[in-house]
Short mmCIF file of C-alpha atoms and ligand atoms in Angstrom, two decimals:
data_model
loop_
_atom_site.label_atom_id
_atom_site.label_comp_id
_atom_site.label_asym_id
_atom_site.label_seq_id
_atom_site.Cartn_x
_atom_site.Cartn_y
_atom_site.Cartn_z
CA UNK A 11 -36.48 -110.46 -31.09
CA UNK A 12 -34.86 -109.20 -27.88
CA UNK A 13 -37.11 -106.16 -28.27
CA UNK A 14 -40.03 -108.34 -27.14
CA UNK A 15 -38.43 -109.27 -23.82
CA UNK A 16 -39.66 -107.16 -20.93
CA UNK A 17 -36.61 -105.58 -19.32
CA UNK A 18 -34.96 -102.25 -18.58
CA UNK A 19 -34.32 -101.61 -22.25
CA UNK A 20 -37.89 -102.30 -23.39
CA UNK A 21 -39.94 -100.51 -20.75
CA UNK A 22 -41.21 -98.06 -23.38
CA UNK A 23 -42.19 -100.83 -25.78
CA UNK A 24 -44.02 -102.51 -22.91
CA UNK A 25 -45.90 -99.32 -22.09
CA UNK A 26 -46.84 -98.86 -25.74
CA UNK A 27 -48.00 -102.44 -26.33
CA UNK A 28 -50.01 -102.76 -23.14
CA UNK A 29 -51.55 -99.32 -23.59
CA UNK A 30 -52.63 -100.32 -27.09
CA UNK A 31 -54.28 -103.41 -25.67
CA UNK A 32 -55.94 -101.50 -22.84
CA UNK A 33 -57.20 -98.81 -25.25
CA UNK A 34 -58.73 -101.46 -27.43
CA UNK A 35 -60.35 -103.27 -24.51
CA UNK A 36 -61.69 -100.01 -23.07
CA UNK A 37 -63.36 -99.24 -26.37
CA UNK A 38 -64.61 -102.81 -26.65
CA UNK A 39 -66.08 -102.84 -23.15
CA UNK A 40 -67.74 -99.46 -23.72
CA UNK A 41 -69.35 -100.47 -27.00
CA UNK A 42 -70.52 -104.04 -26.31
CA UNK A 43 -74.21 -103.97 -27.19
CA UNK A 44 -75.06 -107.58 -26.36
CA UNK A 45 -73.36 -110.26 -24.27
CA UNK A 46 -72.67 -112.51 -27.26
CA UNK A 47 -72.88 -112.50 -31.04
CA UNK A 48 -74.36 -115.97 -31.36
CA UNK A 49 -71.38 -117.23 -33.34
CA UNK A 50 -71.25 -121.02 -33.74
CA UNK A 51 -68.19 -123.30 -33.42
CA UNK A 52 -68.59 -124.15 -37.12
CA UNK A 53 -68.37 -120.50 -38.07
CA UNK A 54 -65.44 -119.63 -35.86
CA UNK A 55 -63.29 -122.77 -36.08
CA UNK A 56 -62.12 -122.20 -39.68
CA UNK A 57 -61.10 -118.62 -38.85
CA UNK A 58 -58.93 -119.84 -35.98
CA UNK A 59 -57.59 -122.79 -38.00
CA UNK A 60 -56.57 -120.52 -40.86
CA UNK A 61 -53.97 -118.76 -38.72
CA UNK A 62 -50.45 -119.89 -39.57
CA UNK A 63 -48.72 -120.02 -36.20
CA UNK A 64 -45.34 -120.31 -37.90
CA UNK A 65 -45.85 -116.98 -39.69
CA UNK A 66 -45.83 -114.29 -36.99
CA UNK A 67 -47.32 -110.90 -37.74
CA UNK A 68 -44.45 -109.25 -35.92
CA UNK A 69 -46.59 -106.29 -34.98
CA UNK A 70 -48.84 -105.60 -32.01
CA UNK A 71 -51.51 -103.72 -33.94
CA UNK A 72 -51.79 -106.45 -36.56
CA UNK A 73 -51.98 -109.14 -33.87
CA UNK A 74 -54.71 -107.24 -32.04
CA UNK A 75 -56.64 -106.72 -35.30
CA UNK A 76 -56.45 -110.45 -35.94
CA UNK A 77 -57.53 -111.19 -32.37
CA UNK A 78 -60.55 -108.99 -32.92
CA UNK A 79 -61.80 -111.41 -35.60
CA UNK A 80 -60.79 -114.60 -33.77
CA UNK A 81 -61.93 -113.77 -30.29
CA UNK A 82 -62.84 -110.29 -29.14
CA UNK A 83 -65.70 -109.70 -31.58
CA UNK A 84 -67.52 -112.87 -30.56
CA UNK A 85 -66.44 -113.38 -26.96
CA UNK A 86 -69.02 -113.85 -24.22
CA UNK A 87 -68.98 -110.64 -22.19
CA UNK A 88 -69.80 -111.01 -18.51
CA UNK A 89 -69.92 -107.25 -17.92
CA UNK A 90 -73.01 -106.95 -20.11
CA UNK A 91 -76.16 -106.65 -17.98
CA UNK A 92 -77.91 -109.35 -19.99
CA UNK A 93 -75.29 -112.01 -19.32
CA UNK A 94 -77.22 -114.08 -16.79
CA UNK A 95 -75.59 -117.44 -17.43
CA UNK A 96 -73.09 -119.22 -15.24
CA UNK A 97 -71.33 -118.21 -12.03
CA UNK A 98 -69.19 -115.59 -13.74
CA UNK A 99 -68.89 -112.05 -12.52
CA UNK A 100 -68.06 -108.73 -14.04
CA UNK A 101 -64.66 -107.79 -12.64
CA UNK A 102 -63.72 -104.78 -10.54
CA UNK A 103 -61.11 -102.42 -11.96
CA UNK A 104 -58.62 -102.59 -9.05
CA UNK A 105 -58.42 -106.36 -9.58
CA UNK A 106 -57.74 -105.94 -13.29
CA UNK A 107 -54.99 -103.54 -12.40
CA UNK A 108 -53.60 -106.15 -10.01
CA UNK A 109 -53.71 -108.68 -12.84
CA UNK A 110 -51.62 -106.40 -15.07
CA UNK A 111 -49.05 -105.87 -12.32
CA UNK A 112 -48.74 -109.52 -11.34
CA UNK A 113 -48.20 -110.60 -14.95
CA UNK A 114 -45.50 -108.03 -15.50
CA UNK A 115 -43.56 -108.96 -12.37
CA UNK A 116 -44.45 -112.63 -12.91
CA UNK A 117 -43.79 -113.72 -9.33
CA UNK A 118 -44.27 -117.37 -8.58
CA UNK A 119 -45.79 -118.02 -5.19
CA UNK A 120 -44.26 -121.43 -4.57
CA UNK A 121 -41.24 -120.12 -2.70
CA UNK A 122 -40.06 -117.01 -0.91
CA UNK A 123 -37.09 -116.78 -3.26
CA UNK A 124 -39.47 -116.40 -6.23
CA UNK A 125 -41.91 -113.97 -4.66
CA UNK A 126 -40.74 -112.20 -1.48
CA UNK A 127 -43.49 -109.71 -0.57
CA UNK A 128 -45.97 -111.60 -2.71
CA UNK A 129 -45.86 -114.47 -0.22
CA UNK A 130 -46.52 -112.10 2.68
CA UNK A 131 -49.43 -110.45 0.86
CA UNK A 132 -51.00 -113.84 0.11
CA UNK A 133 -50.58 -114.83 3.76
CA UNK A 134 -52.24 -111.64 4.97
CA UNK A 135 -55.23 -112.32 2.72
CA UNK A 136 -55.47 -115.90 3.94
CA UNK A 137 -55.46 -114.62 7.52
CA UNK A 138 -58.02 -111.96 6.64
CA UNK A 139 -60.34 -114.53 5.08
CA UNK A 140 -59.88 -117.02 7.92
CA UNK A 141 -60.70 -114.27 10.39
CA UNK A 142 -63.88 -113.34 8.53
CA UNK A 143 -64.87 -117.02 8.64
CA UNK A 144 -63.95 -117.21 12.31
CA UNK A 145 -61.67 -120.24 12.05
CA UNK A 146 -59.62 -119.34 15.12
CA UNK A 147 -55.94 -118.68 15.88
CA UNK A 148 -54.48 -121.86 14.33
CA UNK A 149 -56.07 -121.29 10.93
CA UNK A 150 -54.18 -121.21 7.66
CA UNK A 151 -54.74 -121.83 3.98
CA UNK A 152 -53.49 -121.20 0.49
CA UNK A 153 -54.68 -119.67 -2.75
CA UNK A 154 -55.72 -122.19 -5.41
CA UNK A 155 -56.74 -122.21 -9.05
CA UNK A 156 -60.44 -122.57 -8.25
CA UNK A 157 -63.11 -124.23 -6.17
CA UNK A 158 -62.48 -127.58 -7.81
CA UNK A 159 -58.88 -127.61 -6.64
CA UNK A 160 -59.82 -126.25 -3.21
CA UNK A 161 -62.37 -129.04 -2.75
CA UNK A 162 -59.86 -131.65 -3.92
CA UNK A 163 -57.26 -130.45 -1.45
CA UNK A 164 -59.79 -130.28 1.41
CA UNK A 165 -60.81 -133.87 0.78
CA UNK A 166 -57.17 -134.94 0.51
CA UNK A 167 -56.58 -133.52 4.00
CA UNK A 168 -59.75 -135.21 5.25
CA UNK A 169 -58.66 -138.53 3.77
CA UNK A 170 -55.28 -138.33 5.49
CA UNK A 171 -56.85 -137.27 8.81
CA UNK A 172 -59.19 -140.27 8.62
CA UNK A 173 -56.09 -142.43 9.09
CA UNK A 174 -57.49 -145.49 7.38
CA UNK A 175 -55.43 -147.52 4.97
CA UNK A 176 -58.50 -149.22 3.51
CA UNK A 177 -59.74 -146.48 1.21
CA UNK A 178 -62.81 -148.48 0.22
CA UNK A 179 -64.23 -147.94 3.71
CA UNK A 180 -64.15 -144.16 3.52
CA UNK A 181 -67.39 -142.25 2.97
CA UNK A 182 -68.03 -138.62 2.05
CA UNK A 183 -71.49 -137.14 2.64
CA UNK A 184 -72.72 -134.31 0.45
CA UNK A 185 -76.15 -133.09 -0.57
CA UNK A 186 -77.65 -134.07 -3.88
CA UNK A 187 -77.15 -130.41 -4.90
CA UNK A 188 -73.42 -130.40 -4.12
CA UNK A 189 -70.85 -129.57 -6.78
CA UNK A 190 -69.63 -132.37 -9.05
CA UNK A 191 -66.05 -131.71 -7.99
CA UNK A 192 -66.84 -133.65 -4.79
CA UNK A 193 -67.40 -136.81 -6.82
CA UNK A 194 -64.41 -136.03 -9.05
CA UNK A 195 -62.18 -135.55 -6.01
CA UNK A 196 -63.30 -138.84 -4.47
CA UNK A 197 -62.26 -140.64 -7.65
CA UNK A 198 -58.93 -138.80 -7.87
CA UNK A 199 -58.25 -139.64 -4.22
CA UNK A 200 -58.62 -143.35 -4.92
CA UNK A 201 -61.81 -143.85 -2.94
CA UNK A 202 -64.29 -146.51 -3.96
CA UNK A 203 -67.12 -145.94 -6.42
CA UNK A 204 -69.66 -145.73 -3.57
CA UNK A 205 -67.59 -143.27 -1.55
CA UNK A 206 -69.88 -140.27 -1.98
CA UNK A 207 -73.20 -140.65 -0.18
CA UNK A 208 -75.79 -138.29 -1.61
CA UNK A 209 -78.05 -136.72 1.00
CA UNK A 210 -81.49 -135.53 -0.17
CA UNK A 211 -82.43 -131.86 0.11
CA UNK A 212 -85.54 -130.17 1.46
CA UNK A 213 -87.89 -127.92 -0.52
CA UNK A 214 -85.42 -125.07 -0.13
CA UNK A 215 -82.69 -127.28 -1.63
CA UNK A 216 -80.80 -127.50 1.67
CA UNK A 217 -79.30 -130.74 2.90
CA UNK A 218 -81.76 -132.53 5.19
CA UNK A 219 -79.81 -132.83 8.43
CA UNK A 220 -81.94 -135.68 9.88
CA UNK A 221 -81.20 -137.75 6.78
CA UNK A 222 -77.50 -136.96 7.13
CA UNK A 223 -77.73 -138.12 10.76
CA UNK A 224 -79.33 -141.38 9.63
CA UNK A 225 -76.68 -141.99 6.96
CA UNK A 226 -73.87 -141.28 9.42
CA UNK A 227 -75.41 -143.71 11.88
CA UNK A 228 -75.71 -146.46 9.32
CA UNK A 229 -72.17 -145.76 8.10
CA UNK A 230 -70.90 -146.30 11.64
CA UNK A 231 -73.10 -149.37 12.10
CA UNK A 232 -71.65 -150.89 8.93
CA UNK A 233 -68.10 -150.40 10.18
CA UNK A 234 -67.38 -147.78 7.53
CA UNK A 235 -65.46 -144.55 8.15
CA UNK A 236 -67.23 -141.19 7.86
CA UNK A 237 -64.32 -139.32 6.30
CA UNK A 238 -65.99 -135.98 5.59
CA UNK A 239 -69.24 -134.12 5.29
CA UNK A 240 -69.28 -131.50 2.56
CA UNK A 241 -71.75 -128.75 3.39
CA UNK A 242 -72.47 -126.45 0.49
CA UNK A 243 -72.83 -122.76 1.34
CA UNK A 244 -74.39 -121.59 -1.89
CA UNK A 245 -75.29 -124.47 -4.17
CA UNK A 246 -74.36 -123.86 -7.78
CA UNK A 247 -77.93 -124.09 -9.01
CA UNK A 248 -80.02 -122.65 -6.21
CA UNK A 249 -77.63 -120.70 -3.99
CA UNK A 250 -79.08 -122.66 -1.09
CA UNK A 251 -77.04 -122.95 2.09
CA UNK A 252 -76.96 -126.25 3.96
CA UNK A 253 -77.78 -126.06 7.71
CA UNK A 254 -74.23 -125.46 8.89
CA UNK A 255 -74.77 -125.56 12.71
CA UNK A 256 -76.61 -128.91 12.56
CA UNK A 257 -74.00 -130.34 10.22
CA UNK A 258 -71.23 -129.13 12.53
CA UNK A 259 -72.86 -130.94 15.46
CA UNK A 260 -73.11 -134.17 13.48
CA UNK A 261 -69.53 -134.08 12.19
CA UNK A 262 -68.30 -133.61 15.76
CA UNK A 263 -70.38 -136.51 16.98
CA UNK A 264 -69.09 -138.87 14.30
CA UNK A 265 -65.52 -137.58 14.11
CA UNK A 266 -65.89 -136.58 10.48
CA UNK A 267 -64.09 -133.69 8.79
CA UNK A 268 -66.43 -130.79 8.11
CA UNK A 269 -65.75 -129.12 4.80
CA UNK A 270 -67.82 -126.11 3.74
CA UNK A 271 -67.89 -125.51 0.01
CA UNK A 272 -68.52 -121.77 -0.04
CA UNK A 273 -67.23 -121.32 -3.59
CA UNK A 274 -70.33 -119.27 -4.34
CA UNK A 275 -71.56 -118.13 -0.92
CA UNK A 276 -68.20 -116.70 0.18
CA UNK A 277 -69.32 -113.25 -0.94
CA UNK A 278 -71.40 -113.21 2.23
CA UNK A 279 -68.15 -112.92 4.20
CA UNK A 280 -67.94 -109.32 3.01
CA UNK A 281 -71.67 -108.56 2.99
CA UNK A 282 -72.66 -105.68 5.29
CA UNK A 283 -76.17 -107.15 5.71
CA UNK A 284 -76.13 -110.92 5.09
CA UNK A 285 -73.09 -112.34 6.91
CA UNK A 286 -75.40 -114.22 9.31
CA UNK A 287 -76.44 -116.56 6.50
CA UNK A 288 -73.04 -118.24 6.95
CA UNK A 289 -73.44 -118.75 10.70
CA UNK A 290 -71.89 -122.09 11.60
CA UNK A 291 -69.14 -121.87 8.97
CA UNK A 292 -66.72 -120.98 11.79
CA UNK A 293 -66.98 -124.59 12.97
CA UNK A 294 -65.63 -126.02 9.71
CA UNK A 295 -62.35 -127.89 9.41
CA UNK A 296 -61.90 -126.45 5.93
CA UNK A 297 -63.63 -123.94 3.68
CA UNK A 298 -63.51 -123.34 -0.07
CA UNK A 299 -63.88 -119.75 -1.23
CA UNK A 300 -63.97 -118.60 -4.86
CA UNK A 301 -63.11 -114.93 -5.02
CA UNK A 302 -63.63 -115.24 -8.78
CA UNK A 303 -67.34 -115.79 -8.20
CA UNK A 304 -68.75 -113.49 -5.56
CA UNK A 305 -65.81 -111.15 -4.92
CA UNK A 306 -65.86 -109.84 -8.52
CA UNK A 307 -62.31 -111.03 -9.22
CA UNK A 308 -60.91 -112.13 -12.58
CA UNK A 309 -60.39 -115.87 -13.07
CA UNK A 310 -58.56 -117.39 -11.34
CA UNK A 311 -58.75 -116.48 -7.68
CA UNK A 312 -59.73 -119.01 -5.05
CA UNK A 313 -58.53 -120.30 -1.72
CA UNK A 314 -58.74 -123.19 0.69
CA UNK A 315 -58.84 -122.28 4.38
CA UNK A 316 -58.26 -124.74 7.21
CA UNK A 317 -58.94 -124.54 10.94
CA UNK A 318 -55.68 -126.28 11.86
CA UNK A 319 -52.58 -125.18 9.95
CA UNK A 320 -50.96 -128.50 10.88
CA UNK A 321 -53.30 -130.42 8.58
CA UNK A 322 -51.73 -128.75 5.55
CA UNK A 323 -48.66 -130.95 6.14
CA UNK A 324 -50.48 -133.64 4.14
CA UNK A 325 -49.62 -131.59 1.06
CA UNK A 326 -46.00 -131.00 2.10
CA UNK A 327 -43.13 -132.55 0.17
CA UNK A 328 -39.56 -131.35 0.08
CA UNK A 329 -37.27 -131.08 -2.93
CA UNK A 330 -33.61 -130.16 -2.74
CA UNK A 331 -33.98 -127.93 -5.79
CA UNK A 332 -36.95 -125.98 -4.39
CA UNK A 333 -37.82 -126.11 -0.71
CA UNK A 334 -35.21 -128.18 1.13
CA UNK A 335 -35.98 -129.21 4.71
CA UNK A 336 -33.50 -126.71 6.10
CA UNK A 337 -35.80 -123.89 4.92
CA UNK A 338 -38.24 -125.01 7.62
CA UNK A 339 -35.63 -124.52 10.35
CA UNK A 340 -34.58 -121.24 8.80
CA UNK A 341 -38.27 -120.23 8.94
CA UNK A 342 -38.36 -119.24 5.29
CA UNK A 343 -42.00 -119.00 4.20
CA UNK A 344 -42.49 -121.32 1.23
CA UNK A 345 -46.12 -121.50 0.18
CA UNK A 346 -45.44 -124.62 -1.90
CA UNK A 347 -45.36 -126.51 1.39
CA UNK A 348 -49.14 -125.97 1.56
CA UNK A 349 -50.12 -126.26 -2.08
CA UNK A 350 -50.95 -128.92 -4.66
CA UNK A 351 -49.41 -126.66 -7.30
CA UNK A 352 -45.75 -125.78 -7.73
CA UNK A 353 -45.34 -122.74 -9.97
CA UNK A 354 -48.30 -120.60 -8.97
CA UNK A 355 -49.73 -117.24 -9.98
CA UNK A 356 -49.82 -114.33 -7.57
CA UNK A 357 -53.62 -114.21 -7.84
CA UNK A 358 -53.82 -112.81 -4.35
CA UNK A 359 -52.65 -109.42 -5.62
CA UNK A 360 -56.01 -108.87 -7.34
CA UNK A 361 -57.91 -109.23 -4.09
CA UNK A 362 -55.31 -107.14 -2.32
CA UNK A 363 -55.72 -104.22 -4.74
CA UNK A 364 -59.49 -104.61 -4.48
CA UNK A 365 -59.48 -104.38 -0.70
CA UNK A 366 -56.98 -101.52 -0.68
CA UNK A 367 -58.99 -99.46 -3.18
CA UNK A 368 -62.60 -100.40 -2.44
CA UNK A 369 -62.57 -102.17 0.90
CA UNK A 370 -64.50 -105.25 1.92
CA UNK A 371 -67.79 -103.36 2.35
CA UNK A 372 -67.49 -102.18 -1.24
CA UNK A 373 -67.30 -105.75 -2.52
CA UNK A 374 -69.90 -107.05 -0.08
CA UNK A 375 -72.21 -104.21 -1.07
CA UNK A 376 -72.04 -105.30 -4.71
CA UNK A 377 -72.88 -108.86 -3.72
CA UNK A 378 -75.80 -107.58 -1.63
CA UNK A 379 -77.08 -105.73 -4.68
CA UNK A 380 -77.25 -108.89 -6.78
CA UNK A 381 -78.94 -110.78 -3.94
CA UNK A 382 -81.55 -107.99 -3.76
CA UNK A 383 -81.95 -108.18 -7.52
CA UNK A 384 -82.59 -111.92 -7.31
CA UNK A 385 -85.27 -111.33 -4.68
CA UNK A 386 -86.95 -108.81 -7.00
CA UNK A 387 -86.59 -111.24 -9.92
CA UNK A 388 -88.33 -113.92 -7.88
CA UNK A 389 -91.29 -111.57 -7.34
CA UNK A 390 -91.50 -111.04 -11.09
CA UNK A 391 -91.38 -114.75 -11.87
CA UNK A 392 -93.78 -115.71 -9.12
CA UNK A 393 -96.35 -113.20 -10.36
CA UNK A 394 -95.99 -114.23 -14.01
CA UNK A 395 -98.43 -116.99 -15.02
CA UNK A 396 -96.15 -117.99 -17.92
CA UNK A 397 -93.43 -119.17 -15.56
CA UNK A 398 -92.87 -121.46 -12.63
CA UNK A 399 -89.97 -120.69 -10.26
CA UNK A 400 -88.42 -123.32 -8.01
CA UNK A 401 -87.24 -121.62 -4.80
CA UNK A 402 -87.12 -118.16 -3.34
CA UNK A 403 -83.43 -117.25 -3.68
CA UNK A 404 -81.05 -117.07 -0.72
CA UNK A 405 -78.24 -115.70 -2.91
CA UNK A 406 -78.48 -114.63 -6.53
CA UNK A 407 -79.75 -117.45 -8.74
CA UNK A 408 -83.25 -118.10 -10.07
CA UNK A 409 -84.27 -121.49 -11.46
CA UNK A 410 -87.51 -121.35 -13.42
CA UNK A 411 -89.26 -122.58 -16.51
CA UNK A 412 -91.79 -121.55 -19.06
CA UNK A 413 -95.03 -123.47 -18.49
CA UNK A 414 -97.86 -122.55 -20.85
CA UNK A 415 -101.25 -123.45 -19.42
CA UNK A 416 -102.47 -125.04 -22.65
CA UNK A 417 -99.60 -127.54 -22.94
CA UNK A 418 -99.80 -130.66 -20.81
CA UNK A 419 -96.99 -132.78 -22.26
CA UNK A 420 -94.01 -132.54 -19.86
CA UNK A 421 -91.61 -133.65 -22.60
CA UNK A 422 -92.83 -130.90 -24.90
CA UNK A 423 -92.43 -128.30 -22.15
CA UNK A 424 -88.86 -129.54 -21.59
CA UNK A 425 -88.07 -129.18 -25.26
CA UNK A 426 -89.63 -125.72 -25.47
CA UNK A 427 -87.47 -124.50 -22.58
CA UNK A 428 -84.32 -126.03 -24.02
CA UNK A 429 -85.15 -124.52 -27.39
CA UNK A 430 -85.70 -121.09 -25.82
CA UNK A 431 -82.30 -121.20 -24.15
CA UNK A 432 -80.55 -122.19 -27.36
CA UNK A 433 -82.43 -119.69 -29.50
CA UNK A 434 -81.64 -116.91 -27.05
CA UNK A 435 -77.94 -117.86 -27.07
CA UNK A 436 -77.93 -117.96 -30.88
CA UNK A 437 -79.49 -114.49 -31.00
CA UNK A 438 -76.88 -113.12 -28.60
CA UNK A 439 -79.50 -110.87 -27.00
CA UNK A 440 -78.97 -112.48 -23.60
CA UNK A 441 -77.26 -115.51 -22.11
CA UNK A 442 -79.04 -117.71 -19.57
CA UNK A 443 -78.10 -121.08 -18.14
CA UNK A 444 -80.07 -124.29 -17.83
CA UNK A 445 -80.33 -127.16 -15.40
CA UNK A 446 -82.55 -130.08 -14.48
CA UNK A 447 -84.71 -130.43 -11.42
CA UNK A 448 -86.61 -133.64 -10.70
CA UNK A 449 -85.73 -134.76 -14.20
CA UNK A 450 -87.31 -131.76 -15.90
CA UNK A 451 -85.60 -129.05 -17.95
CA UNK A 452 -85.32 -125.67 -16.24
CA UNK A 453 -83.69 -122.37 -17.07
CA UNK A 454 -81.44 -120.45 -14.74
CA UNK A 455 -80.41 -116.87 -14.15
CA UNK A 456 -77.17 -116.46 -12.24
CA UNK A 457 -77.23 -112.81 -11.24
CA UNK A 458 -73.77 -111.46 -10.46
CA UNK A 459 -73.93 -108.14 -12.25
CA UNK A 460 -75.14 -105.20 -10.12
CA UNK A 461 -75.78 -103.35 -13.40
CA UNK A 462 -78.54 -105.79 -14.35
CA UNK A 463 -81.97 -104.35 -13.56
CA UNK A 464 -85.39 -105.88 -13.01
CA UNK A 465 -86.26 -104.38 -16.40
CA UNK A 466 -83.48 -106.51 -17.93
CA UNK A 467 -84.91 -109.57 -16.21
CA UNK A 468 -88.42 -108.79 -17.45
CA UNK A 469 -87.16 -108.22 -20.99
CA UNK A 470 -85.23 -111.50 -21.03
CA UNK A 471 -88.27 -113.37 -19.72
CA UNK A 472 -90.30 -111.94 -22.61
CA UNK A 473 -87.65 -113.08 -25.08
CA UNK A 474 -87.67 -116.57 -23.57
CA UNK A 475 -91.46 -116.76 -23.69
CA UNK A 476 -91.35 -115.62 -27.31
CA UNK A 477 -88.88 -118.32 -28.34
CA UNK A 478 -90.73 -121.02 -26.41
CA UNK A 479 -94.08 -120.01 -27.92
CA UNK A 480 -92.58 -120.07 -31.37
CA UNK A 481 -91.28 -123.59 -30.76
CA UNK A 482 -94.63 -124.77 -29.43
CA UNK A 483 -96.41 -123.20 -32.39
CA UNK A 484 -94.24 -125.19 -34.75
CA UNK A 485 -94.24 -128.46 -32.82
CA UNK A 486 -97.50 -128.75 -30.96
CA UNK A 487 -99.26 -130.91 -33.56
CA UNK A 488 -96.25 -133.16 -34.12
CA UNK A 489 -95.29 -133.84 -30.52
CA UNK A 490 -98.25 -133.27 -28.23
C1 PLP B 520 -68.15 -123.12 -8.98
C2 PLP B 520 -68.23 -124.07 -7.87
C3 PLP B 520 -67.17 -124.96 -7.60
C4 PLP B 520 -65.99 -125.10 -8.53
O1 PLP B 520 -65.22 -123.96 -8.57
P1 PLP B 520 -64.28 -123.64 -9.82
O2 PLP B 520 -63.65 -122.37 -9.41
O3 PLP B 520 -65.17 -123.54 -11.01
O4 PLP B 520 -63.31 -124.76 -9.95
C5 PLP B 520 -67.26 -125.75 -6.48
N1 PLP B 520 -68.34 -125.70 -5.69
C6 PLP B 520 -69.38 -124.88 -5.92
C7 PLP B 520 -70.55 -124.88 -4.99
C8 PLP B 520 -69.36 -124.04 -7.03
O5 PLP B 520 -70.41 -123.24 -7.28
#
């Protein structure tokens, strides 16, 4: 069994095994004809259950063949141009290379003595990102597992900076389109059930700053503490960007922490043409960025950036076995002092390889392409009498629904759209997402693949219309 340990004696076995896997994936990627096969949990579960985990195959080829049946054949492939579902991106090759390297070395970024140069590379990327945001000379941050964790840590810092022992008095303000991790974080941080104040959005799905001002005023009048305002720069559904400069002014006036959730919109930081859409982000106290969304990085790759490095001390604890206090005096860089995690992947290497091979403009250019595609997709939808589209996109999502002229029952239209989404998924021809707006069922394209064309969008719209019409044909008499 020693032959399976990666070391100086097994370097050839490593090369062979990984090459086999890469060869198989290369073939797979090249021959994927649809984003999904439409397999159901009921079909796949018995195949996975039938594997006897106590009876190893002992052989790489056999294990890969088995994996083909359990996973690879039916996986959901984000690189396919007709995957238009959630906020998942096709990945860039330099990042995948970084992934292979970081797994083989297996650095852990909690301490210098488990990572050495890895720590310095992560720090450079944090500085690079903070500089692109414009957070100033005292900025710092840390890589995280994802936007959810970044938001949680940001709100932890905000809670501690609020310096109030009565947690029930703390309030967080976020738009009604903000990510659900804001609410989750509030609960995890021990705040009261009413802690998150939902601010209505305008027609463009941006937080209405005057209503935020009113809520902040009444919070102060009630003797409550405005702990934080979460501005979303790229809402998950609409890609809308809250008015950052106005929000910055209000947070300053009320002494609230300004957190910008740019999990989605962070791609603009590298955009050669759209960086201005993030104007105002430089005034934030903290910013969430998800490189695994709009920087075309493999999951996971995310970071939390802060304006004032000192605020990260709220996540600092010392352990004699890991990062004793003396390491501070000895100026040994231990990233665990800034992180909610202990053992932590060297995810930063993926972004590093990406920037070293392609450069920031290369990544930003790809993000620009999908934003352009969304604009073209909006034109298609707006001109198509079969569909209604909610907002003109700022980033790369389109929220729309099929609305046949002849059908007047809103409930029936909801069901037809839901049916179309499910039928499309079951066919595997394309994957789209869904969401609700004003209580009604909508469909959503999240466009993060520069290989997707307007012809793909048009073809998927035809498929959706076909499924919805079929449903209406079968159900009109029963339900209308
Ligand atoms: C995706 C998303 C998150 C959560 O990020 P994960 O990486 O999925 O944990 C947070 N906020 C917004 C606006 C998002 O779109």
